[in-house]
Structures are given as structure tokens and as C-alpha cells.
XYZ file of C-alpha atoms in Angstrom:
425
model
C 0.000 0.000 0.000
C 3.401 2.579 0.616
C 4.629 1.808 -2.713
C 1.120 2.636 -3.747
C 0.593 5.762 -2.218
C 4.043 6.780 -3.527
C 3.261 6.128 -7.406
C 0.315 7.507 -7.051
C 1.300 10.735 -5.245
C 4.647 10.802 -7.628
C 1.970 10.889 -10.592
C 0.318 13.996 -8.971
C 3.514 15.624 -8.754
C 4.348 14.988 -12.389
C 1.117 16.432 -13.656
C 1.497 19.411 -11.014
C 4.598 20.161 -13.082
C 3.256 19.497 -16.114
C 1.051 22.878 -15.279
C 3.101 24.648 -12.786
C 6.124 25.449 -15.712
C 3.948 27.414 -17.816
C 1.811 28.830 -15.376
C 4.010 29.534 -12.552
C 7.517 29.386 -14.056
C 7.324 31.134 -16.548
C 6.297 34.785 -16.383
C 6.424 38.314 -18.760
C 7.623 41.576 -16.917
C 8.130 44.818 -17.913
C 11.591 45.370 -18.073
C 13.726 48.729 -17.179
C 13.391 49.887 -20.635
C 10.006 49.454 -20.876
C 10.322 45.929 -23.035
C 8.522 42.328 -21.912
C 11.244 40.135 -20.443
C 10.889 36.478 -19.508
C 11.145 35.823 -15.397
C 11.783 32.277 -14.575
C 10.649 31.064 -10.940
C 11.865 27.431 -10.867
C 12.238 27.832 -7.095
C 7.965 28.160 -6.604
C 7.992 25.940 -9.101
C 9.660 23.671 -7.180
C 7.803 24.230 -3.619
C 4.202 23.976 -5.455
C 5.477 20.481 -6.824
C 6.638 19.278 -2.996
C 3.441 20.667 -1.723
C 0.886 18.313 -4.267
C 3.285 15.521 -3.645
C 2.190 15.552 0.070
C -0.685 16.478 0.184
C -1.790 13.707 -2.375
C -0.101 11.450 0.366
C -1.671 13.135 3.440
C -5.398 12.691 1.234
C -4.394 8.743 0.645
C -3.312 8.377 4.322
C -6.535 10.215 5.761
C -8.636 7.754 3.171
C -7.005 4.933 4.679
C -7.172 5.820 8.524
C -10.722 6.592 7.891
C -11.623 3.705 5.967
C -15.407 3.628 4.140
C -17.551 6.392 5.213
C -20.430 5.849 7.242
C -23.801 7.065 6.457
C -24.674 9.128 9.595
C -26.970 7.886 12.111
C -30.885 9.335 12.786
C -29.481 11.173 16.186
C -27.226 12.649 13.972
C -28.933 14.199 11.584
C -31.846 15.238 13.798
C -28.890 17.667 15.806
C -27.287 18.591 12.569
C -30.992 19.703 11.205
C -31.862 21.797 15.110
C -28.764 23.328 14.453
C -29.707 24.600 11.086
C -32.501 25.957 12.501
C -30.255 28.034 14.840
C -27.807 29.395 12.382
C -30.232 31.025 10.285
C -31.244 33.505 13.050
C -28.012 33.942 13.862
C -26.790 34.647 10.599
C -29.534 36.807 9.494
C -29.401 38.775 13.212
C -25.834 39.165 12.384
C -26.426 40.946 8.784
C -29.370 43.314 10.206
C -27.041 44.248 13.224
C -23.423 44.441 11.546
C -23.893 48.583 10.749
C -24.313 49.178 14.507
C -21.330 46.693 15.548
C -18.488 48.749 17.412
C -15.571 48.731 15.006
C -17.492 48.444 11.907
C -16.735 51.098 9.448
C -16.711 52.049 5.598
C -14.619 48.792 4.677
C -16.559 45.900 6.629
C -19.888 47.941 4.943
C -18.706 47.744 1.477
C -17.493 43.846 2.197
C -21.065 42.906 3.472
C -22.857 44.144 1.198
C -20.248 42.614 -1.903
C -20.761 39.112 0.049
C -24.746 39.664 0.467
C -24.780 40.301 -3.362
C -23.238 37.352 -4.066
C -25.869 35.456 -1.281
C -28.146 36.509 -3.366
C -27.024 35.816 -7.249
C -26.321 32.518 -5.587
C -29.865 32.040 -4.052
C -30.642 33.007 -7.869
C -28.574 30.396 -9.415
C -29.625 27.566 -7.368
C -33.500 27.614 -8.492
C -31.860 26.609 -11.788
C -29.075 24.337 -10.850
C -29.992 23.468 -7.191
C -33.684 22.524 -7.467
C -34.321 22.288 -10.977
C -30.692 20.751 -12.155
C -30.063 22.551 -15.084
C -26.557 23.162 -15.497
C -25.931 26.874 -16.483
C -22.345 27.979 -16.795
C -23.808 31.547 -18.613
C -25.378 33.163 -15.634
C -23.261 36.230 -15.466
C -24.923 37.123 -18.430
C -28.382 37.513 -17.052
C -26.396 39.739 -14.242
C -24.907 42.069 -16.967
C -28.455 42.300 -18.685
C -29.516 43.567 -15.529
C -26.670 45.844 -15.262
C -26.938 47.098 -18.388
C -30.750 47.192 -18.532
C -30.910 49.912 -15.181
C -27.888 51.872 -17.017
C -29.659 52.679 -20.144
C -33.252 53.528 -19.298
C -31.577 55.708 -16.189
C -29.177 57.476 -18.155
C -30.994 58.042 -21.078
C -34.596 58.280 -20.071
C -34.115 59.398 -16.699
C -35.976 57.027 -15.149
C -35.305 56.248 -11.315
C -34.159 53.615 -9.364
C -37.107 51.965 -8.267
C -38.722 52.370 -11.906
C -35.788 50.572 -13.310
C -35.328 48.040 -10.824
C -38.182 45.639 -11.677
C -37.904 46.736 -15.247
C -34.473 45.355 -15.427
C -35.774 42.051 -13.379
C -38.300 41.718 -16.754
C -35.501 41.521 -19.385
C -33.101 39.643 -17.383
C -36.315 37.308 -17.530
C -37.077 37.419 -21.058
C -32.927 36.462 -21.790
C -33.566 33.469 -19.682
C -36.607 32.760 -21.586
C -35.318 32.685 -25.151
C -31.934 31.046 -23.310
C -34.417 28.676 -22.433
C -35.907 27.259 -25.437
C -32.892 26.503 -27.810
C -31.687 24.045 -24.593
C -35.092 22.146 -23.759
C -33.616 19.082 -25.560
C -30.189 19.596 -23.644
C -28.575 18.096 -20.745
C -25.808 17.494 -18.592
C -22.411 18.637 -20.299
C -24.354 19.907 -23.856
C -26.189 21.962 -21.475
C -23.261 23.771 -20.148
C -21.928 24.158 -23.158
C -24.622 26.357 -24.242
C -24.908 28.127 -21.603
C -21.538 28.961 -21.341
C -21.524 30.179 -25.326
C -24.698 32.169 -24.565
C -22.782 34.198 -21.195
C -19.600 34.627 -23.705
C -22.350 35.827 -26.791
C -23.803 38.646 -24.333
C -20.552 39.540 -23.383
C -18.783 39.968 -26.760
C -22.137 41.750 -27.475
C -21.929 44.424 -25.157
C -17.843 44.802 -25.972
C -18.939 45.909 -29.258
C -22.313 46.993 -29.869
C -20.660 50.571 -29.371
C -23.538 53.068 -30.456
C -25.592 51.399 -27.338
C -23.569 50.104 -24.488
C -20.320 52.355 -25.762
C -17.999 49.568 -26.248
C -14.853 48.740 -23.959
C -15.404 52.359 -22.156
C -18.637 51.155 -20.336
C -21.364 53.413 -18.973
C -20.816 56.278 -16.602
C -22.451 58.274 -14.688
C -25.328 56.097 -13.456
C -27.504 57.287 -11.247
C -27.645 56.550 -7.331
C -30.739 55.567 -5.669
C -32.827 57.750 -3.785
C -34.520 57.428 -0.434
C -37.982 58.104 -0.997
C -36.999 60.773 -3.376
C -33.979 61.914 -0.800
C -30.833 62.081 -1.814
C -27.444 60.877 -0.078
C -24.960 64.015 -0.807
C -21.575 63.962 1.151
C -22.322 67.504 1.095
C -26.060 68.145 2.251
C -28.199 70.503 0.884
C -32.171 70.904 0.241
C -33.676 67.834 -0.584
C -31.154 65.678 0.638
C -30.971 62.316 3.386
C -29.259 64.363 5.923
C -31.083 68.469 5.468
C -34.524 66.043 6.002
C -33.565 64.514 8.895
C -31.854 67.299 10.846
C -28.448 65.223 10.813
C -25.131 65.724 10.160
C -24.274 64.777 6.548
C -21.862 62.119 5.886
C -20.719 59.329 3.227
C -21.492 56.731 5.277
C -25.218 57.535 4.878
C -25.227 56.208 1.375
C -23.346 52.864 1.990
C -25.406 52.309 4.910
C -28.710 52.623 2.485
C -27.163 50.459 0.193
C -26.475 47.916 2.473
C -29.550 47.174 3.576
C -30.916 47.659 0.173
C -28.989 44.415 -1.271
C -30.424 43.076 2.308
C -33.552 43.710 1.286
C -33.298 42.408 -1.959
C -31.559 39.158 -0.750
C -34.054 38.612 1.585
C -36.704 38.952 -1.035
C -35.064 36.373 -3.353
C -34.751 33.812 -0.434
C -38.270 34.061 0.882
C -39.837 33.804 -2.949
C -37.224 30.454 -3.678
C -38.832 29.279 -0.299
C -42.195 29.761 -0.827
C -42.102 28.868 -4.451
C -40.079 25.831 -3.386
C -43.222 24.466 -1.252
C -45.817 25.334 -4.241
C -46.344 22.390 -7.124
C -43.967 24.558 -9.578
C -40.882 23.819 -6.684
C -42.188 20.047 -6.675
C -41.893 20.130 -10.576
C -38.866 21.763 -10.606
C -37.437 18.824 -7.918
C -39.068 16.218 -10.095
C -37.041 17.357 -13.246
C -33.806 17.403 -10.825
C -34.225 13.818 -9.779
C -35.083 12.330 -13.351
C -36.164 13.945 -16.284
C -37.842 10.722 -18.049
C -40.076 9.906 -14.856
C -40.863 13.857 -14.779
C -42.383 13.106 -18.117
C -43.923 9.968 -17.262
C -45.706 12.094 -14.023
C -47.649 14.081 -17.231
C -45.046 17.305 -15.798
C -45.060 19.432 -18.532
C -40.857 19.917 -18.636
C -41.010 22.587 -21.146
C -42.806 25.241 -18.974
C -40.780 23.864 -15.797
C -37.435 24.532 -17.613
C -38.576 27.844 -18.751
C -40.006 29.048 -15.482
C -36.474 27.801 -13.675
C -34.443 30.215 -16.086
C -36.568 32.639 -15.945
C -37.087 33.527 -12.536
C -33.215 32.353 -11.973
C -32.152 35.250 -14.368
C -34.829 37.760 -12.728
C -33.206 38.015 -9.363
C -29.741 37.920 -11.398
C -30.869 41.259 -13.506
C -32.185 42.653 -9.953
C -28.973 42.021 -8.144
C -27.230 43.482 -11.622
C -29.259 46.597 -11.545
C -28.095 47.059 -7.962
C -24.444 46.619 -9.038
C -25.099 49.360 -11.427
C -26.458 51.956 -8.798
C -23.906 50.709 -6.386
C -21.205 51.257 -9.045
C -22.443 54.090 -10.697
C -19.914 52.741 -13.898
C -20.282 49.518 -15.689
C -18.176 47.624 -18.252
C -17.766 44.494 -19.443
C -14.914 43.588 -18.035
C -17.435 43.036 -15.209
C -19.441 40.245 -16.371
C -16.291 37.320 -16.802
C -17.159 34.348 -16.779
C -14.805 33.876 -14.288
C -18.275 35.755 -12.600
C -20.117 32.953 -13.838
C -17.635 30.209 -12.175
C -17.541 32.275 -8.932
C -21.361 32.117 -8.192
C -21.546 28.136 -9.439
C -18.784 27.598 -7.151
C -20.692 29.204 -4.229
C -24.374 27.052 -5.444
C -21.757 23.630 -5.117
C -19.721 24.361 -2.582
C -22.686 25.241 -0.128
C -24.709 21.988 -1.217
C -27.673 22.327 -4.518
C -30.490 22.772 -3.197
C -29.862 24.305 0.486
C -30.232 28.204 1.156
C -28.287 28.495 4.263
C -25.476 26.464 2.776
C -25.485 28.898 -0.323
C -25.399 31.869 2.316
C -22.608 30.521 4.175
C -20.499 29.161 1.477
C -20.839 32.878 -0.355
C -19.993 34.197 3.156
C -16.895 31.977 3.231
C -15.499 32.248 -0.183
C -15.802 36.201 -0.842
C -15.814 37.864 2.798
C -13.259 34.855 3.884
C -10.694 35.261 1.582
C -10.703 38.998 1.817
C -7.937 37.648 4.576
C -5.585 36.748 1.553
C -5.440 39.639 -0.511
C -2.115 40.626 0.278
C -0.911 37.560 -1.529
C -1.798 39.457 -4.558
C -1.358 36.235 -7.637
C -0.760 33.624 -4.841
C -4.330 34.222 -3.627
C -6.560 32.101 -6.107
C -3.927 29.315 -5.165
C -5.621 29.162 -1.671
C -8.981 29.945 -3.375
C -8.758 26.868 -5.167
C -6.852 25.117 -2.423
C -9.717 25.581 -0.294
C -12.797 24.877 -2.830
C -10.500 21.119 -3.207
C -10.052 20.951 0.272
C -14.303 21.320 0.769
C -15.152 19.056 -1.734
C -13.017 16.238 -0.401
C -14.042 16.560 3.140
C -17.474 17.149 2.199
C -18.228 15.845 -1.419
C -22.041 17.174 -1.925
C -21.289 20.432 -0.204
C -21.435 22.255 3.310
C -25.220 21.323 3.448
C -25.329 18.135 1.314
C -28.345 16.852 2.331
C -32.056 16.379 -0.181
C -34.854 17.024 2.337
C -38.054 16.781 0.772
C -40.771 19.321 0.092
C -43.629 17.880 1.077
C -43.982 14.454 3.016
C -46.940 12.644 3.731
C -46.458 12.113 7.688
C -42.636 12.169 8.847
C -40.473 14.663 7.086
C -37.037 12.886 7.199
C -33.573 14.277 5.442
C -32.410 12.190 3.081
C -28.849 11.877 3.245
C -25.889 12.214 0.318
C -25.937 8.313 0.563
C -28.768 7.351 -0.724
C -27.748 9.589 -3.656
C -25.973 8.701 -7.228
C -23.103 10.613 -6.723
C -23.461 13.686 -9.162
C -26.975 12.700 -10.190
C -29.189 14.552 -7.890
């Protein structure tokens, strides 16, 4: 079993290398002179090789000490599911209460409410991957629609905030619409494809459809939302947040408004996936998850349940895009990646399909977390994807990896990740 362990871990070394030379060892810099020049880094090189050599052996040793996993008992998951019920609170107490925090200031603002738009494109993305199990690898695109969408009618018909903000919600739906019917036949890896063509289409799109979206340069200028027709000047004034209330005028005013804006909004998206998730279109949707062909054989009609899933999917993804806008005030689309795309998938996985407080603490995790490591500058989205490999071993269907049905006849009981085909459900 040593000798084993060794080939195999030898193996992962050799294939580390294989990708380490031309990613890591290899690297363009601008020289004194202002030409590229070629910087080798054998030495990093060298530690990232040592470092998937053992920990290929540490994974193979902690397989073998552990030996086959055990399905976990009926005590067990009755305290893991009261303890679900506990976090919630806490975690939504924690949101509404973080402005008033001692020691919270502009930067911890702007952070929450970056990780509670992320909560919510995830919340977004897992009506269509989590409960309805459609693959999409083009959601950014929905989010740019929406960006896009609140730019234009603001900037050029002067519409506000709150006009624009369902209005952008509409198209966003109507994208995932007509994304929806060319894939109705689709599945599994074809489906991704598509999707992931369709997020790449919008964005080349909006890159050069210059007379509307103005090309590479991106919108400016966007308007900021208003507080019941108030608005948040640094400066004060008549008419403004502060002049109406009597208070001192200050930045923070706006960013505090915002925040619990994208609260709102989060909040929103999580009690409609809920309640729509108890309702015979969340039972459809779960249905079509599970297996497509016995969806059909139910008499489900899987056209409307696929289109309803994008749809409402790229709805809260145009909201939360409209509110990137406003928050913004300047768009482009070097925005809307699809490294976007693979961020917000990531978040739907890692957190476990289907669950809403997994989603909330896995986006909590992965963009307020690693907020930590940004003084590693290039070395950071090495521990980014050190960590995502380091979840999905120790927990292989996610932080919350657990199917617990809608509706039950007399017992509700949690089905656990065992009793599931790995990757099909």
C-alpha cells in the first residue's frame, strides 16, 4: 500500500509540473526599458510540486485511517438539522445588526454588502441548478443584462431607481426565456456548453455593440438611488438624506442605504425560492432534478418547468445586476467574466444544490473569507482553489449536502448524500 501511495502521489507531482512550468515558471515583466522580459521562478515551481506531492499522500493516508464512510446515524442528523434551525437567526441577526457593531466602518460595509450580493445571485442560481438541475455555466450574463438594462433607461430616459429596478428584473427574464428554449432538448455537459456560449455571446455583445452600451469604455455616470426621493450628498443641501432629517451629513449615509438595500433584496429572493419551493412549480422543478424521463412519465409538462427555472433564476440575477449598477455608478464588461459565472456556481456547489443556508454561508466563506488573503496578490486564487478542493473532499455534496423533501406525507425525514448517485441529484 506505501509503494502505492508513492506512485500515485509521484503521478500527482508529475502532472502538477506538467502545469506549474507554464503557469508559474514562466512569467512576462516589464523590463527597465520598458520591453517584456521572460522571469523564470523554478524555485515556486519547485515548492508547489513538494506541496501536491504531500498532500496527495496526506489525502491517501486520511482515506485509509478513515476507511469507508459511514452514512450518519438518525441522532445525527436530527442535531445537525436543530442546528440549522439556529444558524439562520443567527446569521440573518448578524447581517441586520453588523452597521451598529463597534468597530465596523466604511470597509466591513462595502465587504457585506459585496458578500450579500453574491448570497443573493447565488440564491438566484440555485433555483436553476440546485432545485431544478439545469446546469448553467452563462449566468453572469443575465447579471450584466440587468446591469446594463438599469444603465440605459436611467441614463438616457431618466428614469429612477425603483422604476428601473423591476424593469431590469423583466428583461433579465425574457434572456432566460429565449436562453431557455434553444436548450429544452439539452442536458448534462451539452447543457453547459450552451450556456456557457450564450454568457460569452452577451458579453462579446456588449464589448462591441458601441452606439448602445459604448464599447470597452462602459457606462458612466449612473444614477444613485434615492430614499424616498432623498438624496445621499456627502455635502447636504435641500432635498437631501441628511437636510430632512436634521443630521449631520456624511458618506457613510449612502453605503449604509445600500447595504440594507442588497439586504432587502436578498431577503426577497430567499423568501420567494422558499415559498415557491413548497408550491407544485418547486415540486416540478425537484421532479425534473431527480429524473427527467419519470418527470415526463408524471404528465409534468418539462417545457414550462425549464422555462419558469431560467426565468425567474435570471430575474433576481438582472435585480442584483441593476443594484451593481447603482452601487457602481460605472459599468463595463470587463465586469461580467465568466470567471463571474464560475464564482457564483462555485458558491451554489460548494454550499450543497439545493440548500439556502449552505449557499449563504459558502458565499460568506469564499468572498468575505478570503478577503484575509489579498495581500498575496497572484498567490491568492492558489488558496482559493486550495480551499474549494479541500471542501469538496471533506465534504463531497457540499457544506449542506443533504435532499430534504418538500412535502412528506407524515414524517419529514432528510435524506442523506448516501442514498444519492453521486453527481446525479
Amino acid at each position: 500500500m506505501t509503494l502505492r501511495a508513492l506512485k500515485d502521489a509521484a503521478i500527482t507531482a508529475l502532472i502538477a509540473l506538467g502545469l506549474f512550468v507554464p503557469l508559474v515558471g514562466l512569467r512576462t515583466d516589464v523590463g527597465p526599458t520598458g520591453s517584456l522580459v521572460l522571469r523564470q521562478r523554478w524555485g515556486d515551481v519547485a515548492i508547489l510540486v513538494c506541496l501536491a506531492f504531500a498532500g496527495r499522500l496526506a489525502l491517501l493516508a486520511w482515506r485509509a485511517v478513515r476507511g469507508e464512510p459511514k452514512p450518519p446515524s438518525a441522532a445525527r442528523a436530527e442535531t445537525l438539522r436543530r442546528a440549522g434551525r439556529l444558524v439562520a437567526p443567527l446569521m440573518l441577526a448578524l447581517a441586520v445588526l453588523l452597521p451598529f457593531i463597534p468597530g465596523t466602518g466604511r470597509y466591513e460595509l462595502d465587504l457585506g454588502i459585496l458578500v450579500l450580493t453574491y448570497v443573493m445571485l447565488g440564491w438566484g442560481l440555485n433555483i436553476v441548478v440546485g432545485l431544478a438541475g439545469l446546469l448553467d455555466l452563462g449566468y453572469v450574463a443575465f447579471y450584466a443584462v440587468g446591469a446594463y438594462s438599469y444603465a440605459l433607461l436611467a441614463t438616457t430616459f431618466g428614469l429612477s431607481f425603483w422604476v428601473c429596478l423591476p424593469l431590469a428584473g423583466i428583461l433579465a427574464a425574457f434572456w432566460g426565456i429565449l436562453l431557455g428554449f434553444p436548450v429544452l432538448r439539452l442536458r448534462g455537459d451539452y447543457l453547459a456548453i450552451v450556456t456557457l456560449a450564450f454568457g460569452e455571446i452577451i458579453r462579446v455583445v456588449l464589448l462591441n455593440w458601441v452606439s448602445l452600451t459604448n464599447g470597452p469604455n462602459g457606462i458612466s455616470g449612473i444614477p444613485r438611488p434615492t430614499f424616498f426621493g432623498l438624496t445621499f450628498s456627502a455635502g447636504g443641501g435641500p432635498g437631501s438624506f441628511a437636510d430632512f432629517f436634521g443630521i449631520e451629513p456624511s458618506p457613510t449615509h449612502r453605503v449604509l442605504f445600500l447595504y440594507y438595500l442588497i439586504l432587502g433584496l436578498a431577503l426577497l429572493t430567499n423568501w420567494v425560492s422558499i415559498r415557491l419551493r413548497r408550491q407544485p412549480l418547486g415540486r416540478a422543478w425537484e421532479a425534473l432534478r431527480e429524473d427527467e424521463i419519470a418527470c415526463r412519465a408524471l404528465g409534468i409538462n418539462v417545457t414550462t418547468t425549464k422555462l419558469t427555472a431560467f426565468a425567474l433564476g435570471a430575474m433576481f440575477a438582472g435585480i442584483a445586476g441593476s443594484f451593481f449598477a447603482t452601487r457602481q455608478g460605472f459599468i463595463s464588461p470587463e465586469s461580467f467574466t465568466f470567471i463571474e459565472s464560475a464564482i457564483i456556481l462555485a458558491i451554489v456547489v460548494l454550499g450543497g444544490m439545493g440548500s439556502q443556508i449552505g449557499i449563504a454561508i459558502a458565499a460568506l466563506v469564499m468572498i468575505g473569507g478570503f478577503e484575509v488573503f489579498r495581500d498575496l496578490d497572484e498567490w491568492r486564487m492558489l488558496v482559493f482553489g486550495s480551499a474549494m478542493v479541500l471542501i469538496m473532499v471533506v465534504r463531497p455534496r457540499g457544506l449542506v449536502g443533504h435532499r430534504t423533501p418538500s412535502v412528506a406525507l407524515r414524517e419529514r425525514r432528510i435524506i442523506g448524500a448516501e442514498h444519492v448517485a453521486e453527481g446525479h441529484g
